[in-house]
Amino acid sequence: MKNIRYYPAIFHPEEVGYSVSVPDIAGCCTQGDTLDEAVEMAQDAIGLMLEDCAEFPTPSDPARLHPEAGDFVVVVPFDALAFKRQRDNRAVKKTLSIPSWLNEEAEAAHINFSGVLQEALKKKLNIG
């Protein structure tokens, strides 16, 4: 699955900051006091709107958007894996098997099995 998508968003300058809408995602609107904050809020809004979607909508071509006078288009990067890491820290119980001699050695060394498995999975999947 491709984790990073680039969604064009329409930014509307306000008296203070910007309001933002993401046309590819129905109802996806937010705001920020600065341009940087508005982009961050747009990333968060995209993640919240797509949290339960099995498939993400395909981003539009930004050139096909025609914002109103004074508005402008910003392409907002959205990293689905980073969003999930930030939001979903639920523990999931797994059953696994290892040789008894290895179990005895690891227990004698006070090894945290969950920690070792998490580290190994991150390394295997090239996840920071």
Coordinates of N, CA, C and O in Angstrom, one line a residue:
M1 N 0.8 -1.2 0.0 CA 0.0 0.0 0.0 C 0.9 1.2 0.0 O 1.8 1.4 0.8
K2 N 0.6 2.2 -0.8 CA 1.3 3.4 -0.9 C 0.9 4.3 0.3 O -0.3 4.6 0.5
N3 N 1.8 4.7 1.2 CA 1.5 5.4 2.4 C 1.3 6.9 2.2 O 0.6 7.5 3.0
I4 N 2.0 7.5 1.3 CA 2.0 8.9 1.2 C 1.1 9.3 0.0 O 1.4 8.8 -1.1
R5 N 0.2 10.1 0.2 CA -0.7 10.7 -0.8 C -0.6 12.2 -0.8 O -0.3 12.8 0.3
Y6 N -0.8 12.9 -1.9 CA -0.7 14.3 -2.0 C -2.0 14.9 -2.4 O -2.4 14.7 -3.6
Y7 N -2.8 15.4 -1.4 CA -4.1 16.0 -1.7 C -4.1 17.5 -1.9 O -3.6 18.2 -1.0
P8 N -4.6 18.0 -3.0 CA -4.7 19.4 -3.2 C -5.8 20.0 -2.2 O -6.8 19.3 -2.1
A9 N -5.4 21.1 -1.6 CA -6.4 21.7 -0.7 C -6.5 23.2 -1.1 O -5.6 23.8 -1.6
I10 N -7.7 23.7 -0.9 CA -8.0 25.1 -1.2 C -7.8 25.9 0.1 O -8.5 25.6 1.1
F11 N -6.9 26.9 0.1 CA -6.7 27.7 1.3 C -7.4 29.1 1.0 O -7.2 29.7 0.0
H12 N -8.1 29.5 2.0 CA -8.8 30.8 1.9 C -8.3 31.7 3.0 O -8.5 31.4 4.2
P13 N -7.6 32.8 2.7 CA -7.1 33.7 3.7 C -8.3 34.3 4.5 O -9.3 34.7 3.9
E14 N -8.1 34.3 5.8 CA -9.1 34.9 6.7 C -8.4 36.1 7.4 O -7.2 36.4 7.2
E15 N -9.1 36.9 8.2 CA -8.5 38.0 9.0 C -7.3 37.5 9.7 O -6.3 38.2 9.8
V16 N -7.4 36.4 10.4 CA -6.3 35.7 11.0 C -6.2 34.3 10.5 O -7.2 33.5 10.7
G17 N -5.2 34.0 9.8 CA -5.0 32.6 9.3 C -5.7 32.3 8.0 O -6.0 33.1 7.2
Y18 N -6.0 31.0 8.0 CA -6.6 30.4 6.7 C -7.6 29.4 7.1 O -7.4 28.6 8.0
S19 N -8.7 29.3 6.3 CA -9.6 28.2 6.3 C -9.2 27.3 5.2 O -8.7 27.8 4.1
V20 N -9.4 26.0 5.3 CA -8.9 25.0 4.3 C -10.0 24.0 4.0 O -10.7 23.5 4.9
S21 N -10.1 23.7 2.8 CA -11.0 22.6 2.4 C -10.3 21.6 1.4 O -9.4 22.1 0.7
V22 N -10.6 20.4 1.5 CA -9.9 19.3 0.7 C -11.0 18.8 -0.2 O -11.8 17.9 0.2
P23 N -11.1 19.2 -1.5 CA -12.2 18.8 -2.3 C -12.3 17.3 -2.6 O -13.5 16.8 -2.8
D24 N -11.3 16.6 -2.5 CA -11.3 15.1 -2.8 C -12.0 14.3 -1.6 O -12.3 13.1 -1.8
I25 N -12.1 15.0 -0.5 CA -12.7 14.3 0.7 C -13.8 15.1 1.2 O -13.7 16.1 1.8
A26 N -15.0 14.6 1.0 CA -16.3 15.2 1.4 C -16.3 15.6 2.8 O -16.0 14.8 3.7
G27 N -16.6 16.9 3.1 CA -16.7 17.4 4.5 C -15.3 17.6 5.2 O -15.3 18.0 6.4
C28 N -14.2 17.5 4.4 CA -12.9 17.7 5.0 C -12.5 19.2 5.0 O -12.1 19.7 4.0
C29 N -12.7 19.9 6.2 CA -12.4 21.3 6.3 C -11.7 21.5 7.6 O -11.9 20.8 8.6
T30 N -10.9 22.5 7.7 CA -10.2 22.9 8.9 C -9.7 24.3 8.8 O -10.1 25.0 7.8
Q31 N -8.9 24.7 9.7 CA -8.3 26.1 9.7 C -7.0 26.1 10.5 O -6.8 25.2 11.3
G32 N -6.2 27.2 10.3 CA -5.0 27.4 11.1 C -4.7 28.8 11.1 O -5.0 29.6 10.2
D33 N -4.0 29.3 12.2 CA -3.6 30.7 12.3 C -2.5 31.1 11.4 O -2.4 32.3 11.1
T34 N -1.6 30.2 11.0 CA -0.5 30.4 10.1 C -0.6 29.4 9.0 O -1.3 28.4 9.1
L35 N 0.1 29.7 7.9 CA 0.1 28.7 6.8 C 0.6 27.4 7.3 O 0.0 26.3 6.9
D36 N 1.7 27.3 8.0 CA 2.3 26.1 8.5 C 1.2 25.3 9.4 O 1.0 24.1 9.2
E37 N 0.6 26.0 10.3 CA -0.4 25.4 11.1 C -1.6 24.9 10.3 O -2.1 23.8 10.5
A38 N -2.0 25.7 9.3 CA -3.1 25.3 8.4 C -2.8 24.0 7.7 O -3.6 23.1 7.5
V39 N -1.5 23.9 7.2 CA -1.1 22.6 6.5 C -1.2 21.5 7.5 O -1.7 20.4 7.2
E40 N -0.6 21.7 8.7 CA -0.6 20.6 9.7 C -2.1 20.2 10.0 O -2.4 19.0 10.2
M41 N -2.9 21.2 10.2 CA -4.3 20.9 10.5 C -5.0 20.2 9.3 O -5.8 19.3 9.6
A42 N -4.6 20.5 8.1 CA -5.2 19.8 6.9 C -4.8 18.4 6.9 O -5.6 17.4 6.7
Q43 N -3.5 18.1 7.3 CA -3.0 16.7 7.3 C -3.8 15.9 8.4 O -4.2 14.8 8.1
D44 N -4.0 16.5 9.5 CA -4.8 15.9 10.6 C -6.2 15.7 10.2 O -6.8 14.6 10.4
A45 N -6.8 16.6 9.5 CA -8.2 16.5 9.1 C -8.3 15.4 8.1 O -9.3 14.6 8.1
I46 N -7.4 15.3 7.1 CA -7.4 14.2 6.1 C -7.3 12.9 6.9 O -8.1 12.0 6.6
G47 N -6.4 12.7 7.8 CA -6.3 11.5 8.5 C -7.6 11.1 9.3 O -8.0 9.9 9.2
L48 N -8.2 12.1 9.9 CA -9.4 11.8 10.7 C -10.5 11.4 9.8 O -11.3 10.5 10.1
M49 N -10.6 12.0 8.6 CA -11.7 11.7 7.6 C -11.5 10.3 7.0 O -12.4 9.7 6.6
L50 N -10.2 9.9 6.8 CA -9.9 8.7 6.1 C -9.6 7.5 7.1 O -9.3 6.4 6.6
E51 N -9.7 7.8 8.4 CA -9.3 6.8 9.4 C -9.9 5.4 9.2 O -9.3 4.4 9.4
D52 N -11.2 5.4 8.9 CA -11.9 4.1 8.8 C -12.1 3.7 7.3 O -12.9 2.7 7.1
C53 N -11.5 4.3 6.4 CA -11.7 4.0 5.0 C -10.7 2.8 4.6 O -9.6 2.8 4.9
A54 N -11.3 1.9 3.9 CA -10.5 0.7 3.4 C -9.6 1.2 2.3 O -8.4 0.8 2.2
E55 N -10.1 2.1 1.4 CA -9.3 2.6 0.3 C -9.4 4.2 0.4 O -10.4 4.7 0.6
F56 N -8.3 4.8 0.1 CA -8.2 6.3 0.1 C -8.7 6.8 -1.3 O -8.4 6.2 -2.3
P57 N -9.3 7.9 -1.3 CA -9.7 8.5 -2.6 C -8.4 8.9 -3.4 O -7.4 9.3 -2.7
T58 N -8.5 8.8 -4.7 CA -7.4 9.2 -5.5 C -7.3 10.8 -5.5 O -8.3 11.4 -5.8
P59 N -6.1 11.3 -5.2 CA -6.0 12.8 -5.2 C -6.2 13.4 -6.6 O -5.9 12.8 -7.6
S60 N -6.9 14.5 -6.7 CA -7.1 15.2 -7.9 C -5.8 15.9 -8.4 O -4.9 16.1 -7.7
D61 N -5.8 16.2 -9.7 CA -4.8 17.0 -10.3 C -5.0 18.4 -9.8 O -6.0 19.0 -10.1
P62 N -4.0 19.0 -9.1 CA -4.2 20.4 -8.6 C -4.5 21.4 -9.7 O -5.2 22.4 -9.5
A63 N -4.0 21.1 -10.9 CA -4.2 22.1 -12.0 C -5.7 22.1 -12.4 O -6.1 23.1 -13.1
R64 N -6.5 21.1 -12.1 CA -7.9 21.1 -12.4 C -8.8 21.8 -11.4 O -10.0 22.0 -11.7
L65 N -8.2 22.2 -10.3 CA -8.9 23.0 -9.3 C -8.9 24.5 -9.7 O -7.9 25.0 -10.2
H66 N -10.0 25.1 -9.5 CA -10.1 26.5 -9.8 C -10.7 27.3 -8.6 O -11.9 27.5 -8.5
P67 N -9.7 27.7 -7.7 CA -10.1 28.4 -6.5 C -10.7 29.8 -6.9 O -10.4 30.3 -7.9
E68 N -11.5 30.3 -5.9 CA -12.1 31.6 -6.1 C -11.0 32.7 -5.9 O -9.9 32.4 -5.4
A69 N -11.3 33.9 -6.4 CA -10.3 35.0 -6.3 C -9.8 35.1 -4.8 O -10.6 35.1 -3.9
G70 N -8.5 35.2 -4.7 CA -7.9 35.3 -3.4 C -7.5 34.0 -2.7 O -6.7 34.0 -1.8
D71 N -8.2 32.9 -3.1 CA -7.9 31.6 -2.6 C -6.7 31.0 -3.4 O -6.4 31.5 -4.5
F72 N -6.1 30.0 -2.8 CA -5.0 29.4 -3.5 C -4.9 27.9 -3.2 O -5.5 27.4 -2.2
V73 N -4.3 27.1 -4.0 CA -4.2 25.7 -3.8 C -2.8 25.3 -3.3 O -1.8 25.8 -3.7
V74 N -2.8 24.5 -2.2 CA -1.6 23.9 -1.6 C -1.7 22.4 -1.7 O -2.8 21.8 -1.4
V75 N -0.7 21.7 -2.2 CA -0.7 20.3 -2.2 C -0.2 19.8 -0.8 O 0.9 20.1 -0.4
V76 N -1.1 19.1 -0.1 CA -0.9 18.7 1.3 C -0.4 17.2 1.3 O -1.2 16.3 0.9
P77 N 0.8 16.9 1.7 CA 1.2 15.5 1.8 C 0.5 14.9 3.0 O 0.4 15.4 4.1
F78 N 0.1 13.6 2.8 CA -0.5 12.9 3.9 C 0.1 11.5 4.0 O 0.0 10.7 3.0
D79 N 0.8 11.2 5.1 CA 1.5 9.9 5.3 C 0.6 9.1 6.2 O 0.5 9.3 7.4
A80 N -0.1 8.1 5.6 CA -1.1 7.3 6.3 C -0.4 6.5 7.5 O -0.9 6.4 8.6
L81 N 0.8 6.0 7.2 CA 1.5 5.2 8.2 C 1.9 6.1 9.4 O 1.7 5.7 10.6
A82 N 2.4 7.2 9.1 CA 2.8 8.2 10.2 C 1.6 8.6 11.0 O 1.6 8.6 12.3
F83 N 0.5 8.8 10.4 CA -0.8 9.2 11.1 C -1.2 8.1 12.0 O -1.6 8.3 13.1
K84 N -1.2 6.8 11.4 CA -1.6 5.7 12.2 C -0.7 5.5 13.4 O -1.2 5.2 14.5
R85 N 0.6 5.6 13.2 CA 1.5 5.5 14.3 C 1.2 6.5 15.4 O 1.3 6.2 16.6
Q86 N 0.9 7.7 15.0 CA 0.6 8.8 16.0 C -0.7 8.5 16.8 O -0.8 8.9 17.9
R87 N -1.7 8.0 16.1 CA -3.0 7.8 16.7 C -3.3 6.5 17.3 O -4.1 6.4 18.3
D88 N -2.7 5.4 16.8 CA -3.2 4.1 17.2 C -2.0 3.3 17.9 O -1.2 2.7 17.3
N89 N -2.1 3.4 19.3 CA -1.1 2.7 20.1 C -1.7 1.5 20.9 O -1.2 1.2 21.9
R90 N -2.8 1.0 20.4 CA -3.4 -0.1 21.1 C -2.5 -1.3 21.0 O -1.8 -1.6 20.0
A91 N -2.5 -2.0 22.1 CA -1.7 -3.3 22.2 C -2.5 -4.4 21.6 O -3.7 -4.5 21.8
V92 N -1.9 -5.2 20.8 CA -2.6 -6.4 20.2 C -1.8 -7.6 20.7 O -0.6 -7.8 20.6
K93 N -2.6 -8.5 21.3 CA -2.0 -9.8 21.9 C -1.7 -10.7 20.7 O -2.5 -11.0 19.9
K94 N -0.5 -11.3 20.7 CA -0.1 -12.3 19.7 C 0.4 -13.5 20.4 O 1.1 -13.4 21.4
T95 N 0.1 -14.6 19.8 CA 0.6 -15.9 20.3 C 1.7 -16.4 19.4 O 1.5 -16.3 18.2
L96 N 2.9 -16.8 20.0 CA 3.9 -17.2 19.1 C 4.7 -18.4 19.8 O 4.4 -18.7 21.0
S97 N 5.5 -19.0 19.0 CA 6.2 -20.2 19.5 C 7.7 -20.0 19.3 O 8.1 -19.5 18.3
I98 N 8.5 -20.3 20.4 CA 9.9 -20.4 20.3 C 10.4 -21.6 21.0 O 9.7 -22.2 21.8
P99 N 11.6 -22.1 20.7 CA 12.1 -23.3 21.4 C 12.2 -23.0 22.9 O 12.5 -21.9 23.3
S100 N 11.9 -24.1 23.7 CA 11.9 -23.9 25.1 C 13.3 -23.5 25.7 O 13.3 -22.7 26.6
W101 N 14.4 -23.9 25.1 CA 15.7 -23.5 25.5 C 15.9 -22.0 25.4 O 16.5 -21.4 26.2
L102 N 15.4 -21.5 24.2 CA 15.5 -20.1 24.0 C 14.7 -19.2 25.0 O 15.1 -18.2 25.5
N103 N 13.5 -19.8 25.3 CA 12.6 -19.1 26.2 C 13.3 -19.1 27.6 O 13.3 -18.0 28.3
E104 N 13.9 -20.2 28.0 CA 14.6 -20.2 29.3 C 15.7 -19.2 29.4 O 15.9 -18.5 30.4
E105 N 16.5 -19.2 28.3 CA 17.6 -18.2 28.3 C 17.1 -16.8 28.3 O 17.7 -15.9 29.1
A106 N 16.1 -16.5 27.6 CA 15.6 -15.1 27.5 C 15.0 -14.7 28.9 O 15.2 -13.6 29.3
E107 N 14.2 -15.6 29.5 CA 13.7 -15.3 30.8 C 14.8 -15.1 31.8 O 14.7 -14.2 32.7
A108 N 15.8 -15.9 31.8 CA 16.9 -15.8 32.7 C 17.6 -14.4 32.6 O 18.1 -13.9 33.5
A109 N 17.6 -13.9 31.3 CA 18.3 -12.6 31.1 C 17.3 -11.5 31.2 O 17.6 -10.3 30.9
H110 N 16.1 -11.8 31.7 CA 15.0 -10.8 31.9 C 14.7 -10.0 30.6 O 14.6 -8.7 30.7
I111 N 14.6 -10.7 29.5 CA 14.3 -10.1 28.2 C 12.8 -9.7 28.2 O 12.0 -10.5 28.6
N112 N 12.5 -8.6 27.7 CA 11.1 -8.1 27.4 C 10.7 -8.7 26.0 O 11.2 -8.1 25.0
F113 N 10.0 -9.7 26.0 CA 9.6 -10.4 24.7 C 8.9 -9.4 23.8 O 9.2 -9.4 22.6
S114 N 7.9 -8.7 24.3 CA 7.2 -7.7 23.5 C 8.1 -6.7 22.9 O 8.0 -6.3 21.7
G115 N 9.0 -6.1 23.7 CA 9.9 -5.1 23.2 C 10.8 -5.7 22.1 O 11.1 -5.0 21.1
V116 N 11.3 -6.9 22.3 CA 12.2 -7.5 21.3 C 11.5 -7.7 20.0 O 12.0 -7.4 18.9
L117 N 10.2 -8.2 20.1 CA 9.4 -8.5 18.9 C 9.1 -7.2 18.2 O 9.2 -7.1 16.9
Q118 N 8.8 -6.1 18.9 CA 8.5 -4.8 18.3 C 9.7 -4.3 17.5 O 9.6 -3.8 16.4
E119 N 10.9 -4.3 18.2 CA 12.1 -3.9 17.6 C 12.4 -4.7 16.3 O 12.8 -4.1 15.3
A120 N 12.3 -6.0 16.4 CA 12.6 -6.9 15.3 C 11.6 -6.6 14.1 O 12.1 -6.6 12.9
L121 N 10.4 -6.4 14.4 CA 9.4 -6.1 13.3 C 9.7 -4.8 12.7 O 9.6 -4.7 11.4
K122 N 10.0 -3.8 13.4 CA 10.3 -2.5 12.9 C 11.5 -2.6 12.0 O 11.6 -2.0 10.9
K123 N 12.5 -3.3 12.4 CA 13.8 -3.4 11.6 C 13.4 -4.2 10.3 O 13.9 -3.8 9.2
K124 N 12.7 -5.3 10.4 CA 12.4 -6.1 9.3 C 11.5 -5.3 8.2 O 11.7 -5.5 7.0
L125 N 10.7 -4.4 8.8 CA 9.8 -3.6 7.9 C 10.4 -2.3 7.5 O 9.7 -1.5 6.8
N126 N 11.6 -2.0 7.9 CA 12.3 -0.7 7.7 C 11.4 0.4 8.2 O 11.2 1.4 7.4
I127 N 10.9 0.3 9.4 CA 10.1 1.4 10.0 C 11.0 2.0 11.1 O 11.4 1.3 12.0
G128 N 11.1 3.3 11.1 CA 11.9 4.0 12.1 C 11.5 3.9 13.4 O 10.8 4.1 14.2

